[in-house]
PDB file of C-alpha atoms and ligand atoms in Angstrom:
ATOM      1  CA  MET A   1      -7.946 -32.577  -9.567  1.00 97.00           C
ATOM      2  CA  GLN A   2      -6.126 -34.216  -6.630  1.00 97.00           C
ATOM      3  CA  ASP A   3      -8.451 -31.678  -4.128  1.00 98.00           C
ATOM      4  CA  ILE A   4     -11.838 -32.752  -5.847  1.00 98.00           C
ATOM      5  CA  LEU A   5     -10.682 -36.444  -5.808  1.00 98.00           C
ATOM      6  CA  ALA A   6      -9.674 -36.513  -2.495  1.00 98.00           C
ATOM      7  CA  GLN A   7     -13.005 -34.166  -1.816  1.00 98.00           C
ATOM      8  CA  ILE A   8     -14.514 -37.269  -3.901  1.00 98.00           C
ATOM      9  CA  SER A   9     -12.974 -40.494  -1.908  1.00 98.00           C
ATOM     10  CA  ASP A  10     -14.043 -39.258   1.823  1.00 98.00           C
ATOM     11  CA  GLU A  11     -17.731 -39.480   0.450  1.00 98.00           C
ATOM     12  CA  ALA A  12     -17.742 -41.904  -1.347  1.00 98.00           C
ATOM     13  CA  ARG A  13     -16.122 -44.468   1.603  1.00 98.00           C
ATOM     14  CA  ALA A  14     -19.287 -43.489   3.771  1.00 98.00           C
ATOM     15  CA  LEU A  15     -20.755 -45.167   1.629  1.00 98.00           C
ATOM     16  CA  PHE A  16     -18.643 -48.775   2.534  1.00 98.00           C
ATOM     17  CA  GLY A  17     -21.261 -51.343   3.196  1.00 98.00           C
ATOM     18  CA  GLN A  18     -23.865 -50.800   0.717  1.00 98.00           C
ATOM     19  CA  GLY A  19     -23.267 -53.458  -1.724  1.00 97.00           C
ATOM     20  CA  LYS A  20     -21.840 -57.054  -2.224  1.00 97.00           C
ATOM     21  CA  VAL A  21     -19.326 -58.097  -3.900  1.00 97.00           C
ATOM     22  CA  ALA A  22     -19.272 -60.331  -6.128  1.00 96.00           C
ATOM     23  CA  SER A  23     -20.459 -63.797  -5.271  1.00 94.00           C
ATOM     24  CA  TYR A  24     -21.177 -66.000  -8.445  1.00 94.00           C
ATOM     25  CA  ILE A  25     -17.470 -66.635  -9.446  1.00 95.00           C
ATOM     26  CA  PRO A  26     -16.197 -68.018  -6.660  1.00 96.00           C
ATOM     27  CA  ALA A  27     -12.492 -66.370  -7.205  1.00 95.00           C
ATOM     28  CA  LEU A  28     -13.435 -62.738  -7.149  1.00 96.00           C
ATOM     29  CA  ALA A  29     -15.946 -63.545  -3.822  1.00 96.00           C
ATOM     30  CA  LYS A  30     -12.699 -63.065  -1.670  1.00 96.00           C
ATOM     31  CA  VAL A  31     -11.550 -59.450  -2.632  1.00 97.00           C
ATOM     32  CA  ASN A  32     -11.764 -57.168   0.116  1.00 98.00           C
ATOM     33  CA  PRO A  33     -14.327 -54.825  -0.567  1.00 98.00           C
ATOM     34  CA  ARG A  34     -13.609 -51.878   1.693  1.00 98.00           C
ATOM     35  CA  GLN A  35     -11.590 -50.548  -0.719  1.00 98.00           C
ATOM     36  CA  PHE A  36     -11.893 -47.011  -2.862  1.00 98.00           C
ATOM     37  CA  GLY A  37      -9.127 -46.248  -6.225  1.00 98.00           C
ATOM     38  CA  ILE A  38      -9.779 -43.379  -8.344  1.00 98.00           C
ATOM     39  CA  ALA A  39      -7.278 -41.884 -10.555  1.00 98.00           C
ATOM     40  CA  VAL A  40      -7.376 -39.349 -14.105  1.00 98.00           C
ATOM     41  CA  ALA A  41      -5.158 -39.433 -16.686  1.00 97.00           C
ATOM     42  CA  PHE A  42      -5.396 -36.419 -18.995  1.00 96.00           C
ATOM     43  CA  THR A  43      -4.715 -35.767 -23.223  1.00 94.00           C
ATOM     44  CA  ASP A  44      -1.933 -33.826 -22.410  1.00 93.00           C
ATOM     45  CA  GLY A  45      -0.015 -37.230 -20.372  1.00 92.00           C
ATOM     46  CA  GLN A  46      -0.336 -36.062 -16.858  1.00 95.00           C
ATOM     47  CA  THR A  47      -2.388 -38.339 -14.018  1.00 96.00           C
ATOM     48  CA  CYS A  48      -3.672 -38.170 -10.422  1.00 97.00           C
ATOM     49  CA  SER A  49      -4.930 -40.398  -8.451  1.00 98.00           C
ATOM     50  CA  VAL A  50      -5.909 -41.412  -5.272  1.00 98.00           C
ATOM     51  CA  GLY A  51      -6.951 -44.061  -2.391  1.00 98.00           C
ATOM     52  CA  ASP A  52      -6.698 -47.227  -4.031  1.00 98.00           C
ATOM     53  CA  ALA A  53      -5.320 -46.400  -7.493  1.00 98.00           C
ATOM     54  CA  ASN A  54      -2.237 -48.843  -7.655  1.00 98.00           C
ATOM     55  CA  VAL A  55      -3.777 -52.213  -6.281  1.00 98.00           C
ATOM     56  CA  PRO A  56      -5.567 -54.186  -9.526  1.00 98.00           C
ATOM     57  CA  PHE A  57      -8.407 -55.593 -10.190  1.00 98.00           C
ATOM     58  CA  SER A  58     -10.064 -58.210 -12.546  1.00 98.00           C
ATOM     59  CA  LEU A  59     -11.482 -56.007 -15.044  1.00 98.00           C
ATOM     60  CA  GLN A  60     -14.047 -58.701 -15.500  1.00 98.00           C
ATOM     61  CA  SER A  61     -16.054 -57.536 -18.497  1.00 98.00           C
ATOM     62  CA  ILE A  62     -14.254 -54.005 -18.974  1.00 98.00           C
ATOM     63  CA  SER A  63     -12.534 -56.470 -21.091  1.00 98.00           C
ATOM     64  CA  LYS A  64     -14.929 -56.442 -23.398  1.00 98.00           C
ATOM     65  CA  LEU A  65     -14.785 -52.649 -24.644  1.00 98.00           C
ATOM     66  CA  PHE A  66     -11.146 -54.062 -25.597  1.00 98.00           C
ATOM     67  CA  THR A  67     -11.692 -57.075 -27.565  1.00 98.00           C
ATOM     68  CA  PHE A  68     -15.030 -54.775 -29.445  1.00 98.00           C
ATOM     69  CA  VAL A  69     -12.044 -52.510 -30.084  1.00 98.00           C
ATOM     70  CA  LEU A  70     -10.224 -55.485 -31.043  1.00 98.00           C
ATOM     71  CA  ALA A  71     -12.216 -56.692 -33.191  1.00 98.00           C
ATOM     72  CA  LEU A  72     -13.400 -53.158 -35.216  1.00 98.00           C
ATOM     73  CA  LYS A  73     -10.012 -52.949 -35.341  1.00 97.00           C
ATOM     74  CA  ALA A  74      -9.702 -56.366 -37.327  1.00 97.00           C
ATOM     75  CA  ILE A  75     -12.397 -57.330 -39.736  1.00 98.00           C
ATOM     76  CA  GLY A  76     -14.238 -53.315 -39.354  1.00 97.00           C
ATOM     77  CA  ASP A  77     -17.813 -53.549 -39.929  1.00 97.00           C
ATOM     78  CA  ASP A  78     -18.038 -56.711 -40.509  1.00 98.00           C
ATOM     79  CA  VAL A  79     -18.857 -56.465 -36.729  1.00 98.00           C
ATOM     80  CA  TRP A  80     -21.967 -55.620 -37.340  1.00 98.00           C
ATOM     81  CA  LYS A  81     -23.781 -58.891 -39.257  1.00 98.00           C
ATOM     82  CA  ARG A  82     -22.923 -60.826 -36.524  1.00 98.00           C
ATOM     83  CA  VAL A  83     -23.480 -58.475 -32.856  1.00 98.00           C
ATOM     84  CA  GLY A  84     -25.674 -55.468 -33.180  1.00 98.00           C
ATOM     85  CA  ARG A  85     -26.208 -51.266 -31.518  1.00 98.00           C
ATOM     86  CA  GLU A  86     -28.264 -50.909 -28.909  1.00 97.00           C
ATOM     87  CA  PRO A  87     -28.790 -51.138 -25.769  1.00 96.00           C
ATOM     88  CA  SER A  88     -30.939 -54.003 -24.481  1.00 94.00           C
ATOM     89  CA  GLY A  89     -32.656 -53.386 -21.495  1.00 92.00           C
ATOM     90  CA  ALA A  90     -31.774 -56.612 -20.387  1.00 92.00           C
ATOM     91  CA  ALA A  91     -28.671 -57.940 -17.116  1.00 92.00           C
ATOM     92  CA  PHE A  92     -25.255 -58.215 -18.510  1.00 93.00           C
ATOM     93  CA  ASN A  93     -26.446 -62.679 -18.633  1.00 93.00           C
ATOM     94  CA  SER A  94     -29.216 -62.578 -20.172  1.00 93.00           C
ATOM     95  CA  MET A  95     -31.294 -65.290 -22.692  1.00 93.00           C
ATOM     96  CA  VAL A  96     -33.707 -63.946 -23.192  1.00 93.00           C
ATOM     97  CA  GLN A  97     -34.071 -61.937 -26.267  1.00 93.00           C
ATOM     98  CA  LEU A  98     -31.291 -63.934 -28.276  1.00 95.00           C
ATOM     99  CA  GLU A  99     -34.152 -66.356 -29.223  1.00 94.00           C
ATOM    100  CA  THR A 100     -36.443 -64.461 -30.939  1.00 93.00           C
ATOM    101  CA  GLU A 101     -33.821 -62.337 -32.568  1.00 95.00           C
ATOM    102  CA  HIS A 102     -31.911 -65.688 -33.826  1.00 96.00           C
ATOM    103  CA  GLY A 103     -29.022 -65.477 -32.087  1.00 97.00           C
ATOM    104  CA  ILE A 104     -27.956 -61.657 -33.008  1.00 98.00           C
ATOM    105  CA  PRO A 105     -26.781 -60.159 -29.474  1.00 98.00           C
ATOM    106  CA  ARG A 106     -28.182 -56.804 -28.808  1.00 97.00           C
ATOM    107  CA  ASN A 107     -24.686 -54.887 -28.963  1.00 97.00           C
ATOM    108  CA  PRO A 108     -20.910 -56.451 -28.237  1.00 98.00           C
ATOM    109  CA  PHE A 109     -20.769 -55.200 -24.566  1.00 97.00           C
ATOM    110  CA  ILE A 110     -23.505 -57.805 -22.830  1.00 97.00           C
ATOM    111  CA  ASN A 111     -22.153 -61.493 -22.326  1.00 97.00           C
ATOM    112  CA  ALA A 112     -23.359 -62.472 -25.353  1.00 98.00           C
ATOM    113  CA  GLY A 113     -22.735 -60.400 -27.189  1.00 98.00           C
ATOM    114  CA  ALA A 114     -18.731 -60.121 -26.387  1.00 98.00           C
ATOM    115  CA  LEU A 115     -18.466 -63.588 -26.870  1.00 98.00           C
ATOM    116  CA  VAL A 116     -19.239 -63.333 -30.124  1.00 98.00           C
ATOM    117  CA  ILE A 117     -16.183 -60.904 -30.082  1.00 98.00           C
ATOM    118  CA  THR A 118     -13.798 -63.315 -29.317  1.00 98.00           C
ATOM    119  CA  ASP A 119     -15.354 -65.719 -31.514  1.00 98.00           C
ATOM    120  CA  ILE A 120     -14.544 -63.710 -34.400  1.00 98.00           C
ATOM    121  CA  LEU A 121     -10.528 -62.973 -32.461  1.00 98.00           C
ATOM    122  CA  THR A 122     -10.364 -65.969 -31.843  1.00 98.00           C
ATOM    123  CA  SER A 123     -10.721 -66.918 -35.362  1.00 98.00           C
ATOM    124  CA  HIS A 124      -9.025 -64.164 -37.023  1.00 98.00           C
ATOM    125  CA  TYR A 125      -5.059 -64.134 -34.355  1.00 97.00           C
ATOM    126  CA  ALA A 126      -3.497 -67.471 -34.006  1.00 93.00           C
ATOM    127  CA  HIS A 127      -2.216 -66.167 -30.626  1.00 93.00           C
ATOM    128  CA  LEU A 128      -5.576 -63.836 -28.599  1.00 96.00           C
ATOM    129  CA  ASP A 129      -3.870 -64.292 -25.356  1.00 93.00           C
ATOM    130  CA  TYR A 130      -0.567 -62.159 -26.810  1.00 93.00           C
ATOM    131  CA  ALA A 131      -2.539 -60.150 -29.347  1.00 96.00           C
ATOM    132  CA  LEU A 132      -4.856 -58.544 -26.675  1.00 97.00           C
ATOM    133  CA  LEU A 133      -2.135 -58.855 -23.853  1.00 97.00           C
ATOM    134  CA  GLY A 134      -0.582 -57.126 -26.483  1.00 96.00           C
ATOM    135  CA  ALA A 135      -2.426 -54.731 -27.308  1.00 95.00           C
ATOM    136  CA  LEU A 136      -3.188 -54.223 -23.589  1.00 97.00           C
ATOM    137  CA  ARG A 137       0.596 -53.493 -22.283  1.00 95.00           C
ATOM    138  CA  LYS A 138       0.811 -51.342 -24.862  1.00 93.00           C
ATOM    139  CA  LEU A 139      -2.332 -48.572 -24.212  1.00 95.00           C
ATOM    140  CA  ALA A 140      -1.828 -48.822 -19.849  1.00 95.00           C
ATOM    141  CA  ASP A 141       1.814 -48.947 -20.607  1.00 93.00           C
ATOM    142  CA  ALA A 142       2.574 -51.886 -18.254  1.00 94.00           C
ATOM    143  CA  PRO A 143       5.027 -54.526 -19.830  1.00 94.00           C
ATOM    144  CA  MET A 144       4.154 -57.145 -17.351  1.00 95.00           C
ATOM    145  CA  LEU A 145       0.005 -56.890 -17.582  1.00 97.00           C
ATOM    146  CA  ASN A 146      -1.645 -60.506 -16.615  1.00 98.00           C
ATOM    147  CA  TRP A 147      -4.870 -62.284 -16.677  1.00 98.00           C
ATOM    148  CA  ASN A 148      -5.762 -63.579 -13.602  1.00 98.00           C
ATOM    149  CA  THR A 149      -5.051 -67.917 -13.098  1.00 98.00           C
ATOM    150  CA  GLU A 150      -7.067 -68.005 -10.454  1.00 98.00           C
ATOM    151  CA  VAL A 151      -9.504 -66.065 -11.786  1.00 98.00           C
ATOM    152  CA  ALA A 152      -9.686 -67.178 -15.040  1.00 98.00           C
ATOM    153  CA  LYS A 153     -10.041 -70.796 -13.457  1.00 98.00           C
ATOM    154  CA  SER A 154     -12.748 -70.259 -11.005  1.00 97.00           C
ATOM    155  CA  GLU A 155     -15.189 -68.571 -14.218  1.00 97.00           C
ATOM    156  CA  ARG A 156     -13.888 -71.283 -16.860  1.00 98.00           C
ATOM    157  CA  GLY A 157     -15.131 -73.787 -13.349  1.00 97.00           C
ATOM    158  CA  THR A 158     -19.031 -71.808 -13.408  1.00 97.00           C
ATOM    159  CA  SER A 159     -19.015 -70.759 -16.853  1.00 97.00           C
ATOM    160  CA  HIS A 160     -22.638 -73.170 -17.714  1.00 97.00           C
ATOM    161  CA  ARG A 161     -24.584 -69.481 -18.151  1.00 97.00           C
ATOM    162  CA  ASN A 162     -22.684 -68.083 -20.713  1.00 98.00           C
ATOM    163  CA  MET A 163     -21.612 -72.037 -22.826  1.00 98.00           C
ATOM    164  CA  ALA A 164     -25.180 -72.161 -22.504  1.00 98.00           C
ATOM    165  CA  MET A 165     -25.712 -68.986 -25.210  1.00 98.00           C
ATOM    166  CA  ALA A 166     -22.776 -69.497 -26.839  1.00 98.00           C
ATOM    167  CA  TYR A 167     -24.354 -73.453 -27.944  1.00 98.00           C
ATOM    168  CA  PHE A 168     -27.994 -71.288 -28.391  1.00 98.00           C
ATOM    169  CA  MET A 169     -25.373 -68.886 -30.680  1.00 98.00           C
ATOM    170  CA  LYS A 170     -23.622 -71.666 -32.329  1.00 98.00           C
ATOM    171  CA  SER A 171     -27.439 -73.775 -33.415  1.00 98.00           C
ATOM    172  CA  CYS A 172     -28.338 -70.567 -35.598  1.00 98.00           C
ATOM    173  CA  GLY A 173     -24.480 -69.597 -36.832  1.00 98.00           C
ATOM    174  CA  ASN A 174     -23.878 -67.524 -35.006  1.00 98.00           C
ATOM    175  CA  PHE A 175     -20.461 -68.712 -33.212  1.00 98.00           C
ATOM    176  CA  HIS A 176     -17.712 -70.070 -36.087  1.00 98.00           C
ATOM    177  CA  ASN A 177     -15.708 -71.910 -33.203  1.00 98.00           C
ATOM    178  CA  ALA A 178     -15.307 -74.763 -30.639  1.00 98.00           C
ATOM    179  CA  PRO A 179     -17.851 -72.949 -27.749  1.00 98.00           C
ATOM    180  CA  GLU A 180     -15.465 -73.937 -24.860  1.00 98.00           C
ATOM    181  CA  LEU A 181     -12.355 -72.707 -26.553  1.00 98.00           C
ATOM    182  CA  VAL A 182     -13.463 -69.436 -26.821  1.00 98.00           C
ATOM    183  CA  LEU A 183     -14.923 -69.740 -23.085  1.00 98.00           C
ATOM    184  CA  ASP A 184     -11.510 -70.653 -22.352  1.00 98.00           C
ATOM    185  CA  ASN A 185     -10.754 -67.350 -24.069  1.00 98.00           C
ATOM    186  CA  TYR A 186     -13.579 -64.902 -22.740  1.00 98.00           C
ATOM    187  CA  CYS A 187     -11.968 -66.290 -19.210  1.00 98.00           C
ATOM    188  CA  ARG A 188      -9.132 -65.511 -19.520  1.00 98.00           C
ATOM    189  CA  GLN A 189     -10.431 -61.468 -21.169  1.00 98.00           C
ATOM    190  CA  CYS A 190     -12.086 -60.795 -18.762  1.00 98.00           C
ATOM    191  CA  ALA A 191      -9.428 -61.975 -15.895  1.00 98.00           C
ATOM    192  CA  VAL A 192      -7.170 -60.109 -16.670  1.00 98.00           C
ATOM    193  CA  GLU A 193      -5.725 -57.268 -13.562  1.00 98.00           C
ATOM    194  CA  MET A 194      -5.240 -53.816 -14.210  1.00 98.00           C
ATOM    195  CA  ASN A 195      -4.756 -50.642 -11.998  1.00 98.00           C
ATOM    196  CA  CYS A 196      -6.693 -47.349 -11.551  1.00 98.00           C
ATOM    197  CA  VAL A 197      -3.928 -45.888 -12.913  1.00 98.00           C
ATOM    198  CA  GLN A 198      -3.122 -47.991 -16.115  1.00 98.00           C
ATOM    199  CA  LEU A 199      -6.990 -47.914 -17.098  1.00 98.00           C
ATOM    200  CA  ALA A 200      -7.506 -44.575 -17.395  1.00 98.00           C
ATOM    201  CA  GLN A 201      -4.062 -44.509 -19.160  1.00 96.00           C
ATOM    202  CA  ALA A 202      -5.022 -47.658 -21.270  1.00 97.00           C
ATOM    203  CA  THR A 203      -8.448 -45.838 -22.518  1.00 98.00           C
ATOM    204  CA  MET A 204      -6.593 -43.094 -23.329  1.00 96.00           C
ATOM    205  CA  PHE A 205      -7.341 -43.351 -27.171  1.00 96.00           C
ATOM    206  CA  LEU A 206     -11.246 -43.005 -26.665  1.00 97.00           C
ATOM    207  CA  ALA A 207     -10.509 -39.009 -25.736  1.00 97.00           C
ATOM    208  CA  HIS A 208      -7.592 -38.466 -27.585  1.00 95.00           C
ATOM    209  CA  SER A 209      -9.135 -38.869 -31.349  1.00 94.00           C
ATOM    210  CA  GLY A 210      -7.844 -42.472 -31.352  1.00 96.00           C
ATOM    211  CA  ARG A 211      -4.069 -41.436 -30.049  1.00 94.00           C
ATOM    212  CA  ASN A 212      -2.357 -43.537 -27.378  1.00 90.00           C
ATOM    213  CA  LEU A 213       0.250 -41.904 -24.938  1.00 83.00           C
ATOM    214  CA  GLY A 214       3.072 -42.995 -24.501  1.00 67.00           C
ATOM    215  CA  GLN A 215       5.193 -42.967 -21.520  1.00 59.00           C
ATOM    216  CA  SER A 216       7.184 -39.755 -22.125  1.00 52.00           C
ATOM    217  CA  GLY A 217       2.809 -38.501 -22.416  1.00 49.00           C
ATOM    218  CA  GLN A 218       3.787 -37.371 -25.699  1.00 49.00           C
ATOM    219  CA  ALA A 219       1.196 -38.166 -28.871  1.00 53.00           C
ATOM    220  CA  ASN A 220       2.283 -41.572 -29.774  1.00 65.00           C
ATOM    221  CA  ALA A 221       0.069 -44.320 -31.955  1.00 85.00           C
ATOM    222  CA  GLN A 222      -2.356 -43.769 -33.420  1.00 91.00           C
ATOM    223  CA  PHE A 223      -4.886 -46.596 -32.246  1.00 94.00           C
ATOM    224  CA  LEU A 224      -8.095 -46.700 -33.519  1.00 96.00           C
ATOM    225  CA  ASN A 225      -8.911 -44.125 -35.992  1.00 95.00           C
ATOM    226  CA  ALA A 226     -11.145 -40.747 -35.052  1.00 96.00           C
ATOM    227  CA  ASP A 227     -14.192 -41.668 -36.516  1.00 97.00           C
ATOM    228  CA  ASP A 228     -14.695 -44.920 -34.508  1.00 97.00           C
ATOM    229  CA  ALA A 229     -13.137 -43.990 -31.627  1.00 97.00           C
ATOM    230  CA  ARG A 230     -16.337 -41.325 -31.942  1.00 97.00           C
ATOM    231  CA  ARG A 231     -18.160 -44.311 -32.338  1.00 97.00           C
ATOM    232  CA  VAL A 232     -17.314 -46.530 -29.417  1.00 98.00           C
ATOM    233  CA  ASN A 233     -17.678 -43.687 -26.737  1.00 98.00           C
ATOM    234  CA  ALA A 234     -21.181 -43.373 -28.179  1.00 97.00           C
ATOM    235  CA  LEU A 235     -21.988 -47.469 -27.976  1.00 98.00           C
ATOM    236  CA  LEU A 236     -20.210 -47.238 -24.333  1.00 98.00           C
ATOM    237  CA  LEU A 237     -23.121 -44.450 -23.511  1.00 97.00           C
ATOM    238  CA  THR A 238     -25.806 -46.413 -24.704  1.00 97.00           C
ATOM    239  CA  CYS A 239     -24.483 -49.478 -23.679  1.00 97.00           C
ATOM    240  CA  GLY A 240     -21.642 -49.787 -21.570  1.00 97.00           C
ATOM    241  CA  ALA A 241     -23.577 -50.097 -18.667  1.00 96.00           C
ATOM    242  CA  TYR A 242     -26.383 -52.916 -18.798  1.00 92.00           C
ATOM    243  CA  ASP A 243     -29.712 -52.280 -17.833  1.00 93.00           C
ATOM    244  CA  ALA A 244     -28.613 -49.251 -15.350  1.00 96.00           C
ATOM    245  CA  ALA A 245     -27.410 -47.651 -19.244  1.00 96.00           C
ATOM    246  CA  GLY A 246     -29.923 -45.491 -19.296  1.00 96.00           C
ATOM    247  CA  ASP A 247     -29.480 -44.229 -16.008  1.00 97.00           C
ATOM    248  CA  TYR A 248     -26.129 -43.786 -15.707  1.00 97.00           C
ATOM    249  CA  ALA A 249     -26.091 -40.869 -18.910  1.00 97.00           C
ATOM    250  CA  TYR A 250     -28.417 -39.558 -16.638  1.00 97.00           C
ATOM    251  CA  ARG A 251     -26.225 -38.987 -13.986  1.00 97.00           C
ATOM    252  CA  ILE A 252     -23.207 -39.673 -14.955  1.00 98.00           C
ATOM    253  CA  GLY A 253     -24.123 -38.716 -19.586  1.00 97.00           C
ATOM    254  CA  LEU A 254     -20.202 -39.461 -20.106  1.00 98.00           C
ATOM    255  CA  PRO A 255     -19.394 -44.001 -22.234  1.00 98.00           C
ATOM    256  CA  VAL A 256     -19.067 -45.195 -19.940  1.00 98.00           C
ATOM    257  CA  LYS A 257     -17.650 -49.069 -19.129  1.00 98.00           C
ATOM    258  CA  THR A 258     -18.557 -51.161 -16.527  1.00 98.00           C
ATOM    259  CA  GLY A 259     -16.922 -54.990 -13.979  1.00 98.00           C
ATOM    260  CA  VAL A 260     -18.789 -56.935 -11.611  1.00 98.00           C
ATOM    261  CA  GLY A 261     -14.791 -56.850 -10.564  1.00 98.00           C
ATOM    262  CA  GLY A 262     -16.142 -53.417  -9.706  1.00 98.00           C
ATOM    263  CA  GLY A 263     -14.225 -51.045 -11.703  1.00 98.00           C
ATOM    264  CA  ILE A 264     -15.214 -48.752 -14.003  1.00 98.00           C
ATOM    265  CA  VAL A 265     -13.733 -46.869 -16.696  1.00 98.00           C
ATOM    266  CA  ALA A 266     -16.034 -43.298 -18.607  1.00 98.00           C
ATOM    267  CA  VAL A 267     -14.529 -40.776 -20.788  1.00 98.00           C
ATOM    268  CA  ALA A 268     -14.561 -36.937 -21.348  1.00 98.00           C
ATOM    269  CA  PRO A 269     -13.167 -36.885 -25.390  1.00 96.00           C
ATOM    270  CA  GLY A 270     -10.530 -33.839 -25.336  1.00 95.00           C
ATOM    271  CA  ILE A 271     -10.520 -34.034 -21.728  1.00 96.00           C
ATOM    272  CA  GLY A 272      -9.493 -37.261 -20.511  1.00 97.00           C
ATOM    273  CA  THR A 273      -9.868 -40.702 -18.828  1.00 98.00           C
ATOM    274  CA  ILE A 274     -11.220 -41.202 -14.853  1.00 98.00           C
ATOM    275  CA  ALA A 275     -11.367 -44.992 -14.203  1.00 98.00           C
ATOM    276  CA  VAL A 276     -12.544 -45.795 -10.317  1.00 99.00           C
ATOM    277  CA  TRP A 277     -12.682 -49.014  -8.656  1.00 98.00           C
ATOM    278  CA  ALA A 278     -14.437 -50.396  -5.403  1.00 98.00           C
ATOM    279  CA  PRO A 279     -15.672 -53.453  -5.023  1.00 98.00           C
ATOM    280  CA  GLU A 280     -18.812 -53.709  -3.856  1.00 98.00           C
ATOM    281  CA  LEU A 281     -21.528 -53.929  -6.395  1.00 98.00           C
ATOM    282  CA  ASP A 282     -25.888 -53.131  -7.178  1.00 96.00           C
ATOM    283  CA  ALA A 283     -28.293 -55.421  -7.525  1.00 95.00           C
ATOM    284  CA  LYS A 284     -27.265 -54.805 -11.664  1.00 93.00           C
ATOM    285  CA  GLY A 285     -23.572 -55.646 -11.466  1.00 94.00           C
ATOM    286  CA  ASN A 286     -22.570 -51.443 -11.437  1.00 96.00           C
ATOM    287  CA  SER A 287     -19.629 -50.661  -7.862  1.00 98.00           C
ATOM    288  CA  VAL A 288     -21.660 -48.886  -6.031  1.00 98.00           C
ATOM    289  CA  LEU A 289     -19.156 -46.573  -5.243  1.00 98.00           C
ATOM    290  CA  GLY A 290     -17.477 -46.258  -8.494  1.00 98.00           C
ATOM    291  CA  GLY A 291     -20.626 -44.796  -9.607  1.00 98.00           C
ATOM    292  CA  PHE A 292     -21.285 -42.298  -7.138  1.00 98.00           C
ATOM    293  CA  ALA A 293     -17.851 -41.270  -7.071  1.00 98.00           C
ATOM    294  CA  LEU A 294     -18.513 -40.401 -11.124  1.00 98.00           C
ATOM    295  CA  GLU A 295     -21.932 -39.052 -10.302  1.00 98.00           C
ATOM    296  CA  ARG A 296     -19.546 -35.616  -8.509  1.00 98.00           C
ATOM    297  CA  LEU A 297     -17.157 -35.992 -10.691  1.00 98.00           C
ATOM    298  CA  VAL A 298     -19.271 -34.637 -13.027  1.00 98.00           C
ATOM    299  CA  GLU A 299     -20.919 -31.825 -10.960  1.00 97.00           C
ATOM    300  CA  LEU A 300     -17.973 -30.887  -9.752  1.00 97.00           C
ATOM    301  CA  THR A 301     -15.714 -30.675 -13.258  1.00 97.00           C
ATOM    302  CA  ARG A 302     -19.321 -30.730 -15.392  1.00 95.00           C
ATOM    303  CA  TRP A 303     -17.544 -32.355 -17.636  1.00 96.00           C
ATOM    304  CA  THR A 304     -19.965 -33.860 -20.418  1.00 90.00           C
ATOM    305  CA  PRO A 305     -19.729 -36.875 -23.497  1.00 86.00           C
ATOM    306  CA  HIS A 306     -18.825 -33.703 -25.704  1.00 77.00           C
ATOM    307  CA  ALA A 307     -15.086 -32.289 -26.839  1.00 60.00           C
ATOM    308  CA  THR A 308     -14.374 -28.857 -25.693  1.00 47.00           C
TER     309      THR A 308
HETATM  310  O1  LIG R   1     -19.328 -63.495 -17.781  1.00 84.26           O
HETATM  311  C1  LIG R   1     -19.298 -62.960 -16.665  1.00 84.26           C
HETATM  312  O2  LIG R   1     -20.555 -63.181 -16.688  1.00 84.26           O
HETATM  313  C2  LIG R   1     -17.812 -62.108 -15.864  1.00 84.26           C
HETATM  314  N1  LIG R   1     -16.453 -62.531 -16.701  1.00 84.26           N
HETATM  315  C3  LIG R   1     -17.891 -60.476 -16.497  1.00 84.26           C
HETATM  316  C4  LIG R   1     -19.776 -60.521 -15.910  1.00 84.26           C
HETATM  317  C5  LIG R   1     -18.798 -58.310 -16.046  1.00 84.26           C
HETATM  318  O3  LIG R   1     -18.248 -57.492 -15.686  1.00 84.26           O
HETATM  319  C6  LIG R   1     -21.017 -57.436 -15.595  1.00 84.26           C
HETATM  320  N2  LIG R   1     -20.462 -56.550 -15.549  1.00 84.26           N
HETATM  321  N3  LIG R   1     -20.976 -55.767 -15.023  1.00 84.26           N
END
């Protein structure tokens, strides 16, 4: 695996310059675009990584995977009263479907859906920041993990579109807390930083029938029940890359979650997880080198979304 990752890294780095770092969140525009890291974590506790796999990056929409799982754990199937589970076929920050669909977002991974999920969590937890950070620190086995306050502030100051969607959903009765408060929480969640090794570790429960791995690589806790882990993977496969979800399913075929920080996490159920990071994005907001690297990895390993 180490050789495969080194080969993929060489091939991917040849693509530097083909995308652009996200600039609509001003603090993200400062990131050096020419970085590439990839880490694979196996269900037996082993990990492999190359390149900038230990450099922290902004999770951005990858946080939507974790907040959704927390909401599912908190209120179970009631989440489906507030959000759908169909691919949107539209941009991550699109508002067009919201009005015709009466303020019920298509799925929990587009911005509108993630805002509803953060609204649910804001109602459920007295101290949401601590609940989320606590869960992420345990999952990633990274006690110092935190959000980047500059990135959170930068996004909060330019969140007009997300705020518009939150107010629209409130007008439809699908938003229970003050939009300002939920946006504060949402922007902090998006600004959480992890490196590739930590992200691969943090999502291990999705590859391991809901079980997390402890520090020693020993099977640790049942973080999510196995049926829900399977369902979350189905949702990631169909909705995890926004309006590129079909293209990603065709090229890569694994459940994925992308973010405008340039990170992508992918799940090979029964095998392990892959986290890749390269900040240059394509027109749909997904990492150019990240998508390429995952495509090469499945070509070289033949990993599929079915447990082996
Ligand atoms: O709300 C936003 O626009 C960002 N915090 C997250 C968007 C994102 O990561 C979309 N991913 N490709």
